[in-house]
């Protein structure tokens, strides 16, 4: 018995030790260390992107206050090659590197397969900067020149050697400029001690900007060499640097590029890796300060499998992406823009309500609709909310496709529904003041003919509305740039761009550096030109004097057009829309908008409220609660049965009358009587005929209504009809006033506008949208104005 007892004790002790060992193994390799881990990030050289990015990453990670990240240090390096060596030798925990360099190292040293990509950041481009007047017009002209090819231990050196070899230039064919950083290379170009320099960095690199700002340097176009380069270095891709990316760079420049990635060793604990990624995606607005194109740092791009590029993804990255794809995506706009800030607040509100959410930056409204469209296709795309301009939504519905939806600029999203109306947005158009003739008292968009104009970010609502305004003003700019708002502001200050558009709330903080600068001026729209744009989603508005510093005392009010930002989703969102709506409206004050909850919930003619959102708003007493009776679901059915069983037949009849009346009342209230409807009055008459017929039916027939309830419904129909006619005449008169100041329109075009308006007025009269007196008033005004135009035209012809 003693032996057995001792055996059991020994066995138990062994199992306990094994259990602790297993727990320790999984704790170390699966969950990560329990105590915070200090991290070292190895970066790059001064003047390049990596050093700024690494410093900003260290600030973000150290300030994240996660369970697994302690102190974070950023150290300089020669570049990608040295960073890889530091990772493998344990001198650093994270590194910034060019993907093609990491892949090449792994292929050449398979025994050192320790490196894993945590995330993709952006595309590093090769900037071949050449000194003017040195006869360098093509790549082969570099033979015999003084060239900076990158520091020893840098990815730039590997890439520049491949590029030179593609042109048949070996190390013996040029003189190497032996400086150690991009900043020093830029200085060597400006002082004339270098003829050319390879700078592999983002398109916001300081070294390139400084060199081109000097006026003595330019970028060499490698478009004719791209095929030869990518054949020697298949990890590089043909790419371009858009025109006006840098000072004194008017045209697009062909080059090659590779992905910049954040790299770690594969033994970095998963918990640490996921905390790193969470901190970065929680603070993308701070990452934007590192001067990288943060629009690339999106879940679907940053964490996509990179094994095809020769670099495996870290296990923590795959786990993080899997968890993120289960969250509700909130599509917004450019980082640090109004949409992104509101989206970030909504993310926080929803997380507090127990709804996992993740905000993502985008180009704007058009791209946001594309994200919603993708979410409907398959489960590989996360479900989403989106902030979009109302006019973009209306245009999406107006041109609903019959064929291939992929060919449309504005995608059509089936089942698009509204959760909340956000802020009003106005079209801003800014131009250099010195381009406005002194004779022009009220400058309008017509002045933009022949100028260099920015229409806003690509796939944004600003771009759509700006293009529409230019089209209706018949303006043909000299060039059109598609840029983010910070880039637009910078280019306008440098006089590379003459004018720019932005759609935003008033006042706009993003425009403060330029909208308060007296060297610029806000333009008005020509009211006669935008008549065709006006409708339920776009209306005339003003920017009052003194809102921006660019509006000088005594200058006229800025006439412009407005729309609204709306929070939308699809009808089959697999999240609790009731709970989302409740959280958003309860946290409305936190969103940083001036709208009341009633304004946020008010009816929009072309965009229905999600049924669950409507229910939530009714339960919060933001919207009136209709008395709705569903005989299959409501408790009234049970009560009706009890009344009948008890012999209270009269009570049952009364309840049926009430249910019928309330159902018809709901239909009347839900009917669109906005200015865009041409059939609302006739639709109301059709409803009236239906319930009056029910009122004439016998007592025993279904749908019985007594005379009192019929009279109440008739009064409601008449009230809604008056509202419809009022909206119609207001819309027609607004359009008439817009035509009253016909600046720039010839007589023939004006007469055509008035003829069209007259035809439309007859349609409104026929459908009951205008009564005879309203129609007569409108018709007389049109005829008088048309006669006046013809008389003026005849007078001019006589002269």
XYZ file of C-alpha atoms in Angstrom, residues 112-561:
450
model
C 17.932 31.859 -41.764
C 14.177 31.725 -42.417
C 13.244 33.634 -39.288
C 11.561 36.715 -40.783
C 7.823 37.339 -40.942
C 5.832 40.296 -42.243
C 3.566 41.903 -39.656
C 1.906 44.244 -42.139
C 2.230 46.086 -45.435
C 2.599 49.842 -45.035
C 2.899 51.590 -48.402
C 4.827 51.438 -51.694
C 8.415 52.671 -51.682
C 9.197 54.315 -55.018
C 12.589 54.747 -56.642
C 13.218 58.476 -57.050
C 16.129 58.969 -59.406
C 16.969 62.624 -58.778
C 19.405 64.205 -61.270
C 21.234 67.506 -61.305
C 20.162 69.817 -64.145
C 22.668 70.656 -66.861
C 24.646 67.420 -66.510
C 23.333 65.854 -69.716
C 21.354 63.112 -67.954
C 18.285 62.538 -70.114
C 18.043 58.735 -69.876
C 19.288 55.973 -67.599
C 22.298 55.062 -69.720
C 23.555 58.658 -69.398
C 24.564 57.862 -65.805
C 27.715 56.163 -67.080
C 30.720 58.181 -65.905
C 28.663 60.310 -63.493
C 28.920 60.876 -59.735
C 26.052 58.897 -58.202
C 24.657 58.247 -54.735
C 23.439 54.619 -54.836
C 22.517 54.307 -51.164
C 24.440 53.584 -47.994
C 26.109 50.248 -47.362
C 23.594 47.948 -45.737
C 20.620 49.624 -47.381
C 17.929 48.262 -49.658
C 18.450 51.332 -51.818
C 21.950 50.116 -52.700
C 20.697 46.675 -53.788
C 17.896 48.180 -55.879
C 19.996 50.929 -57.494
C 22.663 48.370 -58.502
C 19.959 46.272 -60.220
C 18.623 49.368 -62.003
C 22.086 50.375 -63.216
C 22.816 46.800 -64.388
C 19.585 46.850 -66.429
C 21.189 49.683 -68.452
C 24.529 47.870 -68.683
C 26.244 50.086 -66.104
C 28.558 48.265 -63.682
C 30.248 49.590 -60.535
C 33.356 50.445 -62.575
C 31.363 52.701 -64.905
C 30.510 55.486 -62.424
C 31.905 57.306 -59.410
C 30.099 56.523 -56.181
C 29.205 59.467 -53.936
C 30.083 58.194 -50.471
C 27.568 59.886 -48.193
C 25.537 57.997 -45.633
C 22.032 59.424 -45.748
C 19.333 60.653 -48.113
C 19.588 64.107 -46.529
C 23.319 64.246 -47.332
C 22.640 62.997 -50.874
C 20.065 65.771 -51.386
C 22.583 68.342 -50.188
C 25.254 66.909 -52.529
C 22.893 67.339 -55.479
C 22.149 70.954 -54.545
C 25.813 71.848 -54.080
C 26.807 70.125 -57.317
C 29.065 67.444 -55.751
C 26.700 64.735 -57.030
C 25.145 64.341 -60.477
C 22.436 61.857 -59.497
C 21.011 60.123 -56.456
C 18.790 57.079 -55.935
C 16.318 57.753 -53.113
C 14.000 54.829 -52.396
C 11.243 56.180 -50.157
C 7.628 57.291 -50.055
C 6.434 60.126 -52.281
C 6.495 62.392 -49.229
C 10.225 61.961 -48.535
C 11.872 65.180 -47.327
C 15.110 64.556 -49.211
C 13.339 64.488 -52.598
C 11.153 67.481 -51.755
C 14.186 69.517 -50.688
C 16.182 68.653 -53.811
C 13.380 69.513 -56.247
C 12.433 72.676 -54.327
C 15.931 74.035 -55.025
C 15.095 74.335 -58.741
C 18.378 72.714 -59.811
C 17.176 69.093 -59.795
C 14.543 66.955 -61.484
C 13.260 63.379 -61.526
C 14.501 61.105 -64.313
C 11.688 59.239 -66.067
C 12.327 55.458 -66.105
C 9.227 54.522 -68.127
C 11.331 53.149 -70.996
C 13.420 51.081 -68.580
C 10.683 49.525 -66.444
C 10.521 46.199 -68.331
C 14.315 45.703 -68.202
C 14.458 46.590 -64.502
C 11.642 44.273 -63.415
C 13.219 41.438 -65.425
C 16.464 41.731 -63.408
C 14.633 42.486 -60.128
C 11.242 40.714 -60.339
C 10.320 41.890 -56.841
C 9.976 45.426 -58.172
C 6.847 46.610 -59.991
C 6.385 49.241 -62.688
C 4.776 52.253 -61.082
C 4.577 56.023 -61.524
C 4.954 59.209 -59.552
C 1.896 61.370 -60.332
C 2.441 64.828 -61.771
C 2.822 67.625 -59.213
C 3.738 65.189 -56.451
C 6.874 67.240 -55.782
C 7.680 70.925 -56.345
C 8.726 71.737 -59.924
C 7.476 68.349 -61.170
C 4.601 69.134 -63.555
C 4.408 65.755 -65.312
C 3.952 62.128 -64.394
C 7.252 60.224 -64.004
C 7.656 56.492 -64.620
C 9.659 54.467 -62.091
C 9.647 51.182 -60.154
C 8.730 50.405 -56.571
C 8.367 47.785 -53.901
C 6.296 47.305 -50.773
C 7.531 48.744 -47.489
C 6.675 46.284 -44.716
C 6.940 46.008 -40.947
C 8.964 42.884 -40.193
C 9.533 40.775 -37.072
C 10.999 37.391 -36.208
C 8.596 34.485 -36.248
C 9.169 33.936 -32.504
C 7.661 37.331 -31.625
C 4.808 36.305 -29.275
C 1.395 36.352 -30.921
C -0.070 38.501 -28.136
C 2.650 41.110 -28.690
C 2.106 41.017 -32.461
C -1.674 41.522 -32.157
C -1.179 44.350 -29.652
C 1.229 46.053 -32.071
C -1.309 45.853 -34.897
C -4.176 46.992 -32.675
C -2.165 50.027 -31.549
C -1.318 50.981 -35.139
C -4.888 50.667 -36.434
C -6.237 52.502 -33.390
C -3.907 55.438 -34.105
C -3.762 55.816 -37.874
C -4.325 59.541 -37.513
C -1.068 59.727 -35.511
C 0.691 57.528 -38.082
C -0.279 60.097 -40.712
C 2.217 62.496 -39.114
C 5.075 60.237 -40.301
C 4.600 61.523 -43.882
C 3.583 58.230 -45.463
C 0.547 57.647 -47.720
C -1.646 56.242 -44.939
C -4.494 55.509 -47.375
C -2.588 52.256 -48.050
C -2.735 51.218 -44.397
C -6.075 49.421 -44.529
C -6.965 46.026 -43.175
C -7.678 44.443 -46.548
C -4.349 45.641 -47.960
C -2.054 45.789 -44.944
C -2.736 42.261 -43.714
C -3.228 40.423 -47.014
C -1.139 37.265 -47.423
C 2.259 38.319 -48.783
C 3.740 34.842 -49.396
C 3.508 35.451 -53.165
C 6.130 38.175 -52.647
C 8.388 35.722 -50.886
C 7.647 36.860 -47.311
C 5.411 34.858 -45.007
C 2.905 36.556 -42.713
C 3.317 36.376 -38.962
C 0.814 34.118 -37.194
C -0.305 37.107 -35.115
C -1.189 39.035 -38.279
C -3.413 36.237 -39.530
C -5.116 35.958 -36.140
C -5.621 39.741 -35.937
C -7.134 39.913 -39.432
C -9.511 37.039 -38.676
C -10.752 38.855 -35.568
C -11.024 42.215 -37.368
C -13.107 40.751 -40.203
C -15.779 39.886 -37.644
C -16.096 43.531 -36.630
C -18.432 46.118 -38.123
C -16.454 48.226 -40.594
C -17.122 51.983 -40.651
C -16.095 53.468 -44.041
C -15.336 57.177 -43.764
C -12.892 59.419 -45.648
C -9.328 60.708 -45.574
C -7.482 60.515 -42.261
C -7.937 63.681 -40.175
C -10.953 64.683 -42.291
C -14.440 65.277 -40.877
C -15.793 61.886 -41.975
C -12.877 60.027 -40.385
C -13.214 61.922 -37.093
C -16.957 61.227 -36.909
C -16.342 57.581 -37.820
C -13.760 57.299 -35.046
C -16.278 58.658 -32.554
C -18.934 56.221 -33.802
C -16.430 53.375 -33.382
C -15.903 54.360 -29.734
C -19.655 54.739 -29.140
C -20.405 51.307 -30.599
C -17.612 49.596 -28.685
C -18.996 51.036 -25.452
C -22.358 49.566 -26.470
C -20.784 46.125 -26.923
C -20.657 46.240 -30.737
C -17.141 45.513 -32.062
C -16.346 48.094 -34.755
C -13.356 49.351 -36.732
C -13.131 52.650 -38.601
C -11.298 52.657 -41.933
C -10.055 55.559 -44.005
C -11.093 55.760 -47.666
C -11.058 58.137 -50.612
C -14.610 59.223 -49.730
C -18.258 58.699 -50.656
C -17.842 56.836 -53.954
C -15.366 54.359 -52.483
C -17.606 53.947 -49.433
C -20.504 52.845 -51.634
C -18.142 50.373 -53.301
C -17.271 48.956 -49.860
C -20.989 48.515 -49.108
C -21.473 46.878 -52.498
C -18.595 44.469 -51.797
C -20.054 43.579 -48.396
C -23.158 42.267 -50.180
C -21.215 40.011 -52.545
C -19.646 37.462 -50.206
C -18.524 36.865 -46.646
C -14.882 37.690 -47.396
C -15.742 41.387 -47.025
C -16.775 42.591 -43.556
C -20.249 44.100 -43.037
C -20.145 47.863 -43.034
C -21.603 51.224 -42.171
C -20.578 54.168 -44.348
C -20.659 57.952 -44.259
C -21.567 59.323 -47.691
C -22.769 62.515 -49.334
C -26.513 62.435 -49.932
C -26.143 63.685 -53.532
C -23.809 60.765 -54.339
C -26.434 58.334 -53.009
C -29.166 59.954 -55.105
C -26.995 59.773 -58.234
C -26.367 56.109 -57.495
C -30.115 55.444 -57.399
C -30.916 57.736 -60.325
C -28.672 55.843 -62.710
C -29.476 52.368 -61.489
C -27.654 50.008 -63.842
C -29.285 47.433 -66.055
C -26.024 45.782 -67.052
C -22.521 45.633 -65.649
C -22.293 47.568 -62.378
C -18.496 47.380 -62.346
C -18.281 49.902 -65.206
C -20.060 52.624 -63.209
C -18.143 55.359 -61.402
C -20.791 55.564 -58.658
C -21.818 52.004 -57.710
C -25.433 51.080 -57.138
C -25.961 49.460 -53.725
C -29.052 47.303 -53.424
C -31.025 47.799 -50.224
C -29.183 50.949 -49.133
C -30.831 52.400 -46.028
C -30.228 55.277 -43.666
C -29.402 55.266 -39.971
C -28.757 58.959 -39.328
C -28.452 62.321 -41.066
C -25.227 64.028 -40.105
C -24.014 67.559 -40.846
C -24.825 69.860 -43.760
C -21.965 70.235 -46.251
C -21.287 73.139 -48.596
C -19.276 73.303 -51.800
C -16.144 75.409 -51.272
C -14.237 76.694 -54.303
C -11.014 78.609 -53.627
C -8.897 80.442 -56.205
C -5.821 82.639 -56.130
C -6.976 86.237 -55.706
C -4.467 87.580 -58.248
C -6.217 85.613 -60.999
C -9.510 87.489 -60.550
C -9.880 90.536 -62.837
C -10.552 93.808 -61.031
C -13.665 94.310 -63.159
C -15.368 91.219 -61.677
C -17.432 92.242 -58.671
C -18.906 88.800 -57.943
C -16.412 86.098 -58.994
C -18.014 82.765 -59.882
C -16.847 79.354 -61.033
C -16.870 80.676 -64.610
C -13.430 82.166 -63.861
C -11.857 78.691 -63.670
C -11.679 78.331 -67.469
C -8.078 77.633 -68.453
C -6.760 77.311 -64.877
C -5.106 74.425 -63.035
C -7.860 73.061 -60.802
C -7.982 70.372 -58.088
C -11.332 68.580 -57.802
C -10.529 66.799 -54.537
C -9.506 63.244 -53.623
C -10.170 60.359 -55.996
C -13.447 58.458 -55.366
C -14.704 61.236 -53.115
C -18.008 63.063 -53.016
C -16.058 66.303 -53.421
C -14.770 65.089 -56.780
C -18.275 64.194 -57.972
C -19.879 67.490 -56.942
C -16.947 69.565 -58.206
C -17.027 67.853 -61.601
C -20.798 68.414 -61.813
C -20.391 72.110 -60.953
C -17.658 72.544 -63.583
C -19.788 70.749 -66.176
C -22.870 72.894 -65.554
C -20.772 76.068 -65.638
C -19.263 74.850 -68.942
C -15.790 75.344 -67.520
C -12.816 73.646 -69.192
C -9.767 73.844 -66.882
C -6.236 73.770 -68.216
C -5.575 70.738 -66.024
C -7.434 68.793 -63.338
C -5.556 67.384 -60.359
C -6.960 64.709 -58.034
C -5.355 65.230 -54.623
C -6.006 64.925 -50.920
C -6.971 68.180 -49.231
C -3.573 68.678 -47.479
C -1.806 68.143 -50.828
C -4.205 70.538 -52.545
C -3.548 73.225 -49.927
C 0.220 72.754 -50.259
C 0.107 72.995 -54.071
C -2.055 76.110 -53.978
C 0.411 77.778 -51.639
C 3.270 76.858 -53.997
C 1.209 78.243 -56.958
C 1.320 74.905 -58.792
C -2.481 74.795 -58.600
C -4.676 77.839 -59.163
C -7.922 76.663 -57.583
C -9.370 73.815 -55.567
C -12.689 72.342 -54.431
C -13.740 70.868 -51.130
C -17.177 69.783 -49.864
C -17.420 70.220 -46.118
C -19.224 71.611 -43.117
C -18.738 75.321 -42.388
C -16.287 76.386 -41.116
C -13.775 73.758 -42.189
C -10.687 73.324 -40.018
C -8.777 71.453 -42.742
C -8.954 74.577 -44.916
C -7.926 77.041 -42.225
C -4.403 77.575 -43.601
C -5.761 78.639 -46.972
C -9.342 79.800 -46.359
C -8.035 82.424 -43.942
C -5.250 83.502 -46.317
C -6.115 86.773 -48.072
C -4.132 85.704 -51.125
C -7.098 83.455 -51.965
C -10.782 84.017 -52.475
C -13.927 81.911 -52.308
C -15.961 81.696 -55.514
C -19.730 81.687 -55.831
C -21.706 79.426 -58.107
C -23.594 81.038 -60.964
C -27.178 80.402 -59.868
C -28.436 80.182 -63.439
C -25.937 77.433 -64.187
C -26.757 75.108 -61.305
C -30.531 74.960 -61.783
C -30.366 71.450 -63.216
C -28.311 70.270 -60.223
C -30.884 71.302 -57.629
C -33.195 68.692 -56.161
C -33.874 66.759 -52.958
C -30.147 66.175 -52.337
C -28.661 69.518 -53.475
C -29.977 72.951 -52.627
C -28.836 76.563 -52.825
C -27.094 77.930 -49.721
C -24.652 80.608 -48.594
C -21.344 81.080 -46.810
C -21.953 84.253 -44.851
C -19.398 87.103 -44.783
C -16.621 86.784 -42.218
C -16.740 82.997 -41.841
C -13.278 82.692 -43.390
C -10.429 85.197 -43.370
C -10.281 85.081 -47.171
C -13.664 86.890 -47.210
C -12.689 90.533 -46.963
C -14.939 93.195 -45.498
C -17.419 94.516 -48.026
C -17.202 91.495 -50.324
C -20.516 89.849 -51.219
C -21.897 86.720 -49.613
C -20.740 83.451 -51.206
C -23.577 81.729 -53.065
C -23.017 77.984 -53.192
C -24.792 74.632 -53.066
